[in-house]
PDB file of C-alpha atoms in Angstrom:
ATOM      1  CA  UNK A  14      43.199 181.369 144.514  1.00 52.00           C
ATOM      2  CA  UNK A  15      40.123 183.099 144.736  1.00 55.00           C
ATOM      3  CA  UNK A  16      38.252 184.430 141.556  1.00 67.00           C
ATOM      4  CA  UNK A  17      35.764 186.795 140.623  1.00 77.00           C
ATOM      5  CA  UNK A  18      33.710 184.933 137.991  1.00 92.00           C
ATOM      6  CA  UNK A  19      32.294 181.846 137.382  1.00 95.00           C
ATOM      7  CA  UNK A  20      34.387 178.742 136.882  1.00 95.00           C
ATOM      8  CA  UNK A  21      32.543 175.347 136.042  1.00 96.00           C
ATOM      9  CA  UNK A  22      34.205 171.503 135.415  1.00 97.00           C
ATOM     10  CA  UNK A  23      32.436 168.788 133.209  1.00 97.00           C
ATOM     11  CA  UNK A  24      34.055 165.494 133.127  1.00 96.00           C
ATOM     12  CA  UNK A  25      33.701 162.122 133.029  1.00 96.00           C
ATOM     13  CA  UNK A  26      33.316 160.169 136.103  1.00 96.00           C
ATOM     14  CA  UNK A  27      36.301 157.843 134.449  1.00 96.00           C
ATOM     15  CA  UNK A  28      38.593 160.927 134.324  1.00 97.00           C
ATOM     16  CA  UNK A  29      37.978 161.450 137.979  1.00 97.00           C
ATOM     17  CA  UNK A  30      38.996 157.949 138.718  1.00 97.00           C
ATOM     18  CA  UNK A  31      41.844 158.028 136.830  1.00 97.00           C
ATOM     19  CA  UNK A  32      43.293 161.396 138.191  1.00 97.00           C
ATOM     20  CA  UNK A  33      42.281 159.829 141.758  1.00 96.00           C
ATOM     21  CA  UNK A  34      44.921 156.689 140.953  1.00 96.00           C
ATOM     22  CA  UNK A  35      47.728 158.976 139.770  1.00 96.00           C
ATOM     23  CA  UNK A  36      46.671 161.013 143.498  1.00 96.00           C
ATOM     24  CA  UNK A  37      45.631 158.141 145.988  1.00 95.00           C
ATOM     25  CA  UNK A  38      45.290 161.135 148.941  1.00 95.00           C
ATOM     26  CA  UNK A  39      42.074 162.645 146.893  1.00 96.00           C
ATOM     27  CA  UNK A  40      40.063 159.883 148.423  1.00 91.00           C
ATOM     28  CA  UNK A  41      40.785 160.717 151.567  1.00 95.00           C
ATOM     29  CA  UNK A  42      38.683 163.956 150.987  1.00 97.00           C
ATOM     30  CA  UNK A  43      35.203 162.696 151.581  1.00 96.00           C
ATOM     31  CA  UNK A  44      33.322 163.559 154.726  1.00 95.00           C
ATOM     32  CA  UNK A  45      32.351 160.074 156.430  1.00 95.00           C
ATOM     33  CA  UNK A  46      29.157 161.419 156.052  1.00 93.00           C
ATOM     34  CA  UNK A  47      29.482 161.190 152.199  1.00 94.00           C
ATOM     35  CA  UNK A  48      31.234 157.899 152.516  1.00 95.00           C
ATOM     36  CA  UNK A  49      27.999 156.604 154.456  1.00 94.00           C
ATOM     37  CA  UNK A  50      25.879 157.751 152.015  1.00 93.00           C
ATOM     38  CA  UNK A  51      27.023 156.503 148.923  1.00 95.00           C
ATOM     39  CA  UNK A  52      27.302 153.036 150.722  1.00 95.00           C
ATOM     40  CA  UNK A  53      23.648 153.158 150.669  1.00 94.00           C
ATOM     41  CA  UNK A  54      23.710 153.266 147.273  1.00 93.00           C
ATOM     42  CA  UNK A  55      22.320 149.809 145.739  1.00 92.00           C
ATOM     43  CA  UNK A  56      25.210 149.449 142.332  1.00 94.00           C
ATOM     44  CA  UNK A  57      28.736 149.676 142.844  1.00 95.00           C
ATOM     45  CA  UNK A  58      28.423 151.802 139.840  1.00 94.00           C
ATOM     46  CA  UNK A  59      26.625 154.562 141.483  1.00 94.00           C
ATOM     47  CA  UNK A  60      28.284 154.144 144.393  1.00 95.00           C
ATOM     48  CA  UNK A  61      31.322 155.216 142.466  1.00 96.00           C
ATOM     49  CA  UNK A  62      29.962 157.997 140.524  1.00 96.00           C
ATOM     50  CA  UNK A  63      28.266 159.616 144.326  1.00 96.00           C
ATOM     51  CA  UNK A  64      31.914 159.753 145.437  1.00 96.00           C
ATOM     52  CA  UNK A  65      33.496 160.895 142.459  1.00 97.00           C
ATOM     53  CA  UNK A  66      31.099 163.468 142.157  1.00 97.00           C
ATOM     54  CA  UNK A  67      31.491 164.986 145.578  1.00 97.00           C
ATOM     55  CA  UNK A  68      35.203 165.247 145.353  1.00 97.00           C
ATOM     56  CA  UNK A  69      35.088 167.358 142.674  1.00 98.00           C
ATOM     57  CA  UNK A  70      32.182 169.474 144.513  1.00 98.00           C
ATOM     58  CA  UNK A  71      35.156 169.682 147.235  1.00 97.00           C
ATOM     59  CA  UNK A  72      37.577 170.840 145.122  1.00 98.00           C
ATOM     60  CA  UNK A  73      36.012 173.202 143.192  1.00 97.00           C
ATOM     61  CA  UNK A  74      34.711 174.365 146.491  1.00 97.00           C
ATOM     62  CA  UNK A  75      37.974 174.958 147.862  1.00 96.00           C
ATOM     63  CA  UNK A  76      39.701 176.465 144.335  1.00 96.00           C
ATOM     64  CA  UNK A  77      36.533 179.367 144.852  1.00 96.00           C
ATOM     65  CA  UNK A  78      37.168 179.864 148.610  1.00 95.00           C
ATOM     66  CA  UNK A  79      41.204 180.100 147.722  1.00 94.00           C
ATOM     67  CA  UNK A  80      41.825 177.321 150.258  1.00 94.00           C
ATOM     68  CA  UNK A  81      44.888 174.744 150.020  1.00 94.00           C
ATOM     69  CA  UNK A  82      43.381 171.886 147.987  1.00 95.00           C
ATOM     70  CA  UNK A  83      43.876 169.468 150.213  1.00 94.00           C
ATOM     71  CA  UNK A  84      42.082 171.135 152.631  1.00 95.00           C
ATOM     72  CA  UNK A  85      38.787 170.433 150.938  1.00 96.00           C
ATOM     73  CA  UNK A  86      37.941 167.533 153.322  1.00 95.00           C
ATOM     74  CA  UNK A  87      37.642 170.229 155.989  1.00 96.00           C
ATOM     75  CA  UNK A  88      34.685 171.913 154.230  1.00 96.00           C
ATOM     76  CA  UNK A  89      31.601 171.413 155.041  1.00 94.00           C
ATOM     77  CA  UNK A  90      28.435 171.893 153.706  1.00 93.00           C
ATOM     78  CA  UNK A  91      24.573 171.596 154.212  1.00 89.00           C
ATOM     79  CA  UNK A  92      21.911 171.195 152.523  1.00 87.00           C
ATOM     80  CA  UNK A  93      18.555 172.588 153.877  1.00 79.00           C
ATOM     81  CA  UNK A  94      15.164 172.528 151.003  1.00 75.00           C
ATOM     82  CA  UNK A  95      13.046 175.508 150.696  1.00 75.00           C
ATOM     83  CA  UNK A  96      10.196 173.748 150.320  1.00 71.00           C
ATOM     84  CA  UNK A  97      10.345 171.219 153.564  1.00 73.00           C
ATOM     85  CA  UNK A  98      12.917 172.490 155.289  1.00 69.00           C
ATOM     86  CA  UNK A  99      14.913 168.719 154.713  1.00 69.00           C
ATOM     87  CA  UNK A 100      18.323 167.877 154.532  1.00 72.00           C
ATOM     88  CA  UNK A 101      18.575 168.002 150.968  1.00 75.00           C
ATOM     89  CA  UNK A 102      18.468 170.229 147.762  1.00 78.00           C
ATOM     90  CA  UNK A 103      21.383 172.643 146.865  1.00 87.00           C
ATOM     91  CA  UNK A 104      24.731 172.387 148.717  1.00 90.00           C
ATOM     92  CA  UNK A 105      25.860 175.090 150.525  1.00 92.00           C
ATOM     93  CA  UNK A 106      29.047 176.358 151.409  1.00 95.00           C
ATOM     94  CA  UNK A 107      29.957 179.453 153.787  1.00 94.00           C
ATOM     95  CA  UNK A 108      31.274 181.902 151.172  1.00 95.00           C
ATOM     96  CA  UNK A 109      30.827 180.754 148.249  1.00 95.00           C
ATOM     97  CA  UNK A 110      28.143 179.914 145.523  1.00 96.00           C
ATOM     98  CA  UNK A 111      28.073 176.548 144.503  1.00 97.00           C
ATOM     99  CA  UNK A 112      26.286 173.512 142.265  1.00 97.00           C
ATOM    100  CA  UNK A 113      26.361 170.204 141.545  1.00 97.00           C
ATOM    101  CA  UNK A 114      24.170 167.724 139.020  1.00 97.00           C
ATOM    102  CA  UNK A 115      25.510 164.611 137.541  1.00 96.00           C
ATOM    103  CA  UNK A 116      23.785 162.509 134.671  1.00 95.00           C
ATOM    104  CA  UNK A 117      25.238 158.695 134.350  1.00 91.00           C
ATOM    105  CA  UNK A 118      29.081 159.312 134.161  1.00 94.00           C
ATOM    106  CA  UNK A 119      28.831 163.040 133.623  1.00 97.00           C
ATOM    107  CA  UNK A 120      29.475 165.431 136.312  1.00 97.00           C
ATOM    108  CA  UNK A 121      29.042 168.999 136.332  1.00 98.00           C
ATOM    109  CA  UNK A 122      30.066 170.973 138.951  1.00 98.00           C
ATOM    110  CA  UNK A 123      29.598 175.173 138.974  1.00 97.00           C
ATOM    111  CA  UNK A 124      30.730 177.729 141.350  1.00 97.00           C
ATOM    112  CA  UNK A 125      30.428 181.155 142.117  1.00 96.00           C
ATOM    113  CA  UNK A 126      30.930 184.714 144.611  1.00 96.00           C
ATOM    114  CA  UNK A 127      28.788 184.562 147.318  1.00 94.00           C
ATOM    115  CA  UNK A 128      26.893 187.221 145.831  1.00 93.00           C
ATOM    116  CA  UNK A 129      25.618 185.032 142.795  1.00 96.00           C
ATOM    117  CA  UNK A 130      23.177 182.609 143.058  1.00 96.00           C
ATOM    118  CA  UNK A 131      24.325 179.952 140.520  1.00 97.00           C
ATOM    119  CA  UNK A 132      22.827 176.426 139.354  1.00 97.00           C
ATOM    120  CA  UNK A 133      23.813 174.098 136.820  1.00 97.00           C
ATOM    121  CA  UNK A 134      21.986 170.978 134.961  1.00 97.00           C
ATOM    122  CA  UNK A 135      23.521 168.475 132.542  1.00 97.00           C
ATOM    123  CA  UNK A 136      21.280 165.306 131.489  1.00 96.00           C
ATOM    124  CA  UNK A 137      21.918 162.596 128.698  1.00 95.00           C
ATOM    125  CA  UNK A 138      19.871 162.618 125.672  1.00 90.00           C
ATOM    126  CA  UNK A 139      17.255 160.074 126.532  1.00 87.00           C
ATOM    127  CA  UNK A 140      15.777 157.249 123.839  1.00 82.00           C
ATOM    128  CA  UNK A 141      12.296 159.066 124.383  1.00 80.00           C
ATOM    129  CA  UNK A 142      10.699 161.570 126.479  1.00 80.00           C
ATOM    130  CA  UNK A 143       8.351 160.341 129.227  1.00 84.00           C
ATOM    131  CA  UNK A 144       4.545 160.860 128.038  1.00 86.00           C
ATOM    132  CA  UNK A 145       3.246 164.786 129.288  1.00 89.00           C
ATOM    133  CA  UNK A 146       6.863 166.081 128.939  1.00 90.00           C
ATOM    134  CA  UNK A 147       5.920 168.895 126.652  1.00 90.00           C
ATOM    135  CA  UNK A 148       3.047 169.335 129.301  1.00 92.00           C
ATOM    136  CA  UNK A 149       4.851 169.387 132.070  1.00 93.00           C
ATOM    137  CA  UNK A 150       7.955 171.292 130.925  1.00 93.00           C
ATOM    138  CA  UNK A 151       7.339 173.444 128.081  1.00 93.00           C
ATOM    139  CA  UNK A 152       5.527 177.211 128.309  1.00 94.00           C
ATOM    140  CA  UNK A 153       3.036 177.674 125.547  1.00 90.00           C
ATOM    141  CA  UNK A 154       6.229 179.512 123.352  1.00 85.00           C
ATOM    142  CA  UNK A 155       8.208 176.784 123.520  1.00 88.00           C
ATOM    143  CA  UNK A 156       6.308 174.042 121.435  1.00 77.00           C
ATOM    144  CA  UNK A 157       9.098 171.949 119.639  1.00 62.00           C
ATOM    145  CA  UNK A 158       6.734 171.591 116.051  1.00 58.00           C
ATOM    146  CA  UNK A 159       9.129 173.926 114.250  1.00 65.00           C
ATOM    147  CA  UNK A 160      12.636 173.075 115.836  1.00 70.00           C
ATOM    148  CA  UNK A 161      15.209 170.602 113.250  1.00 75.00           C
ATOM    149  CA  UNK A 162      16.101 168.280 116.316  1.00 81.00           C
ATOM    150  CA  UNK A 163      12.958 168.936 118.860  1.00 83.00           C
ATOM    151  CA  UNK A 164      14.381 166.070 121.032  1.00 85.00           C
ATOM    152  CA  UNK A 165      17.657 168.110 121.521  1.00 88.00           C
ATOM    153  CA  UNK A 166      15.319 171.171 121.845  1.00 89.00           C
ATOM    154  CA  UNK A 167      13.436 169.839 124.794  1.00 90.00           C
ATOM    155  CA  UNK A 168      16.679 168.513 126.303  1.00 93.00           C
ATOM    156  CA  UNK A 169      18.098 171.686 125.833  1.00 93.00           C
ATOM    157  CA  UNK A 170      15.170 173.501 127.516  1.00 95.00           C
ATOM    158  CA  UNK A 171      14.992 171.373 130.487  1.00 95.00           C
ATOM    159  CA  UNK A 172      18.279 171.581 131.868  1.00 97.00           C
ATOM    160  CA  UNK A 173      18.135 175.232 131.298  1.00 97.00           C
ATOM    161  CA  UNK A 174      15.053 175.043 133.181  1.00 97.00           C
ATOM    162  CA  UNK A 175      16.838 172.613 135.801  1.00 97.00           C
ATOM    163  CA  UNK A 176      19.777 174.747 136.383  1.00 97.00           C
ATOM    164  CA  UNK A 177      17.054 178.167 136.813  1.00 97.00           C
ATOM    165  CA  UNK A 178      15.023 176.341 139.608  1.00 96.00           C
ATOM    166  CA  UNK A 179      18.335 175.074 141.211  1.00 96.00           C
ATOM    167  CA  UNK A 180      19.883 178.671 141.143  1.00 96.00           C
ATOM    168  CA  UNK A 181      17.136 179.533 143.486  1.00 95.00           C
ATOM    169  CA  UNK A 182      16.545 176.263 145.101  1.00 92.00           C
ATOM    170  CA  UNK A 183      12.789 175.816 143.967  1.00 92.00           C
ATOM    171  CA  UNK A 184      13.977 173.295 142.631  1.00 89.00           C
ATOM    172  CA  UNK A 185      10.870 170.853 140.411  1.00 88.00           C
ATOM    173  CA  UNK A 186       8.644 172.574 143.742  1.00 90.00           C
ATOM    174  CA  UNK A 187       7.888 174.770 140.586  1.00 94.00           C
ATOM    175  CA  UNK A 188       6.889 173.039 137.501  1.00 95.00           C
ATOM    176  CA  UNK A 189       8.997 174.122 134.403  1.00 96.00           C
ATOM    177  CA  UNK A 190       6.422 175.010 132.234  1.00 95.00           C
ATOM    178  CA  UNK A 191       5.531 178.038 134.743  1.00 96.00           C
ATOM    179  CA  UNK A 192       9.349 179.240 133.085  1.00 97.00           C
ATOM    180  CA  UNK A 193       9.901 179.965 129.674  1.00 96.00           C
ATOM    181  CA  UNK A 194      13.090 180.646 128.094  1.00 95.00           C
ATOM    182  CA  UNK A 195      13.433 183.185 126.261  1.00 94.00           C
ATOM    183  CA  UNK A 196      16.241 184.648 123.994  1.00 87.00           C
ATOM    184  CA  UNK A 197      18.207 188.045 124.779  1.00 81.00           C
ATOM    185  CA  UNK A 198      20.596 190.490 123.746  1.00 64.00           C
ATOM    186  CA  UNK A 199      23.597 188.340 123.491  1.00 58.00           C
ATOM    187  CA  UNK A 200      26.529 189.049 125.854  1.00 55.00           C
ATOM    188  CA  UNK A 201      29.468 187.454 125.077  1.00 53.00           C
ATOM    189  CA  UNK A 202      31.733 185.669 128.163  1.00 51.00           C
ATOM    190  CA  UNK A 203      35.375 185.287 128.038  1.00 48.00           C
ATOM    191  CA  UNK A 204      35.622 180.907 128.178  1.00 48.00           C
ATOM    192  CA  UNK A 205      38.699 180.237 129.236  1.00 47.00           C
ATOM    193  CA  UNK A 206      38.745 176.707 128.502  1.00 48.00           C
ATOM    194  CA  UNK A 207      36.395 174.447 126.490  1.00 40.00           C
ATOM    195  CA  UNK A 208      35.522 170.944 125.151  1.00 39.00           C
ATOM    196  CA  UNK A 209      36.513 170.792 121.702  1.00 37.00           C
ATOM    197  CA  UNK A 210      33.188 168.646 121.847  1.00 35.00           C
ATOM    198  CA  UNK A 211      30.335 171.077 122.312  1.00 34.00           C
ATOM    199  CA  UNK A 212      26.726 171.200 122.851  1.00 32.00           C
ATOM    200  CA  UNK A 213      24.924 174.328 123.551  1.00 33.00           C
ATOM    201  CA  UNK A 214      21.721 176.024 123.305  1.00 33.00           C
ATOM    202  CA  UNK A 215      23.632 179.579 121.752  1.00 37.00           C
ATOM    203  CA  UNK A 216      26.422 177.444 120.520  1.00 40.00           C
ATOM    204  CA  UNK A 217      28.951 180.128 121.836  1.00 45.00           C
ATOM    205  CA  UNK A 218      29.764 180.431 125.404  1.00 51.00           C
ATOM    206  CA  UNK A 219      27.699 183.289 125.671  1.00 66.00           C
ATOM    207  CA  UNK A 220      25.136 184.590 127.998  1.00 83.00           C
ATOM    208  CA  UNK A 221      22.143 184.743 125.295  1.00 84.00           C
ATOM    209  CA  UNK A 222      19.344 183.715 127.117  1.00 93.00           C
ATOM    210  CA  UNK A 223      16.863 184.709 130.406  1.00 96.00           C
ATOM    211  CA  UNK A 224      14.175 182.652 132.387  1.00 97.00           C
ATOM    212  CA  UNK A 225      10.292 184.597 132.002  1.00 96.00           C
ATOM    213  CA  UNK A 226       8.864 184.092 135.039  1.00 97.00           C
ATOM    214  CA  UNK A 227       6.603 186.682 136.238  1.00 95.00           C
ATOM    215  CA  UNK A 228       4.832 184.482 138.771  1.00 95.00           C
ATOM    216  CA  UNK A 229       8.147 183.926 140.679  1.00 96.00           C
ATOM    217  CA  UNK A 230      10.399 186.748 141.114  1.00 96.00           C
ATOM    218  CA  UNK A 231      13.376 185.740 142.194  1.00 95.00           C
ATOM    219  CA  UNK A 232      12.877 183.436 139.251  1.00 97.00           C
ATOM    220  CA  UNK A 233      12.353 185.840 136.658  1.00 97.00           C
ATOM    221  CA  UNK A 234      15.263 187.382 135.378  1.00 96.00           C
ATOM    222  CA  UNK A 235      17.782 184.872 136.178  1.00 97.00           C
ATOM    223  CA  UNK A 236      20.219 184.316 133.103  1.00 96.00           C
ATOM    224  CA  UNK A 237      21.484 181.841 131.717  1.00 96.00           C
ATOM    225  CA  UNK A 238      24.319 180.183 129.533  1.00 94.00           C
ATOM    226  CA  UNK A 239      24.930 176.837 127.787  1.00 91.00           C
ATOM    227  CA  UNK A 240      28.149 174.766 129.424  1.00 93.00           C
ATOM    228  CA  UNK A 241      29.770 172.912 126.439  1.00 92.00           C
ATOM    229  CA  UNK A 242      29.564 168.727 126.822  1.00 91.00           C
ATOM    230  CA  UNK A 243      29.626 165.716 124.437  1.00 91.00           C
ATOM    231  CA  UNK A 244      26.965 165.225 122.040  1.00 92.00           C
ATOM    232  CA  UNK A 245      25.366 162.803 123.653  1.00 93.00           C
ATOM    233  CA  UNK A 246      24.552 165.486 126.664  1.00 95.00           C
ATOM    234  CA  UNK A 247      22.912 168.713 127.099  1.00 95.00           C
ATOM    235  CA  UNK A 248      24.205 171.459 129.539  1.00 96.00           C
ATOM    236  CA  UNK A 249      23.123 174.491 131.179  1.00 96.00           C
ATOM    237  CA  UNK A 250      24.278 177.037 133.965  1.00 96.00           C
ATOM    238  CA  UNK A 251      21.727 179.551 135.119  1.00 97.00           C
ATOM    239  CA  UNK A 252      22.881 182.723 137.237  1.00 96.00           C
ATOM    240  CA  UNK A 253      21.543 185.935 138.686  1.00 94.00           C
ATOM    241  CA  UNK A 254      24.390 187.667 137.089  1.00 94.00           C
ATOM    242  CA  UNK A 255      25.668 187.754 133.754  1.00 92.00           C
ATOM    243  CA  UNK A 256      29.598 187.030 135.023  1.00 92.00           C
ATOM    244  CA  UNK A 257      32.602 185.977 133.098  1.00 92.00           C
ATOM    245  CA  UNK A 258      32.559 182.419 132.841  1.00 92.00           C
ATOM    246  CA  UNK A 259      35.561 180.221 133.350  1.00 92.00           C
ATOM    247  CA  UNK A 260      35.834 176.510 132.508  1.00 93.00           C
ATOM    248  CA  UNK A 261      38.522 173.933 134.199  1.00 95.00           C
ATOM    249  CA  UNK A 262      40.203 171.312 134.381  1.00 95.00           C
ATOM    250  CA  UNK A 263      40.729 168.844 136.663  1.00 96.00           C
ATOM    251  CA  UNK A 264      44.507 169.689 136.684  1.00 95.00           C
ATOM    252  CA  UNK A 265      43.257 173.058 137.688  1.00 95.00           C
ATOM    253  CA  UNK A 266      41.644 171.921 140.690  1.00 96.00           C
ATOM    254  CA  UNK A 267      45.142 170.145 142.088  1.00 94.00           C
ATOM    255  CA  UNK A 268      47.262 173.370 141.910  1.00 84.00           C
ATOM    256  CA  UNK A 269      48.602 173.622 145.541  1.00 71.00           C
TER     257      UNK A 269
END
């Protein structure tokens, strides 16, 4: 099926390897490419999560381009940095928008029409920030004195941040404090399907918020939304367009 908004999945890495015993043929959707590379990866542990993490990338992939799922081994994407020109950064997919970040055992995985730029963030709520953090990420605005939970705060505003620069493939090329975010007239998206667990920046599925970035302009402008996760994790999806937002299910993605 093809779709006109934005669909995202967050999941575990555990549900993926559950859903991948109950379907052994899943594994057999990985380029050799992305085999190779996770096998460079030192812990079996990450080794696992690379993989299980890219096979949802595929599959989400292929639900947006309206291909047979398993077909998604046949996609393939690239990767090419706007800053060096190397063979990393933001996948890309012919015909489709599409975005990947994983924290730990979370994976979050956003895609959209070709016509959207999209990016997505999620990170873990970390025992303490690293020292300059407010420095180095925050815009004068956003100063975390006067916020309840400031550590959820400054989680919250990096992955926003995160998911802005990877919507246009900057990526940390521009540091986040050069990007403030910055609340807007609310516009409310029809989530399909949520976490009964959320976390959120607007705490509603909604489209509330904007990245000020007059220095960069396809930067400035770029909305975004919170993605609803555990409580342990902060969320974020940024796009140039303020679509209807969709979220899945693994089931979803095995619909032949």
């Amino acid at each position: 099926m093809t779709v006109a908004g934005i669909e995202y999945l967050v999941c575990d890495i555990n549900e993926v390897r559950e859903t991948q015993s109950a379907h052994p043929w899943l594994a057999s959707l990985l380029s050799p490419a992305e085999v190779k590379r996770s096998d460079r990866l030192r812990h079996a542990s990450d080794r696992i999560a690379y993989r299980c993490a890219h096979l949802v990338l595929r599959l989400v992939a292929a639900r947006r381009l309206g291909a047979d799922v398993r077909s998604a081994g046949d996609l393939e994407f690239t990767r090419c940095c706007r800053s060096c020109g190397g063979p990393h950064g933001k996948p890309q997919v012919t015909d489709a928008e599409i975005s990947l970040s994983r924290s730990g055992t979370m994976v979050l995985v956003g895609s959209a029409p070709p016509s959207s730029p999209i990016g997505v963030d999620i990170e873990g709520l970390p025992s303490e920030v690293f020292p300059g953090f407010d420095d180095y990420v925050l815009a004068p605005g956003e100063r975390t004195s006067a916020c309840t939970n400031p550590d959820r705060r400054r989680l919250e505003l990096w992955v926003a941040k995160e998911a802005a620069l990877k919507t246009t493939g900057h990526g940390l090329s521009v540091e986040p404090n050069k990007l403030e975010v910055v609340q807007t007239e609310v516009v409310r998206t029809e989530v399909v399907r949520t976490s009964e667990e959320t976390s959120s920046l607007d705490g509603s599925g909604a489209w509330a918020s904007s990245i000020r970035a007059p220095d960069y302009p396809d930067i400035d402008g770029l909305n975004l939304a919170s993605v609803p996760c555990r409580p342990s994790h902060a969320a974020a999806l940024s796009c140039a367009d303020r679509l209807p937002v969709t979220a899945l299910t693994l089931s979803d993605l095995l619909i032949e």
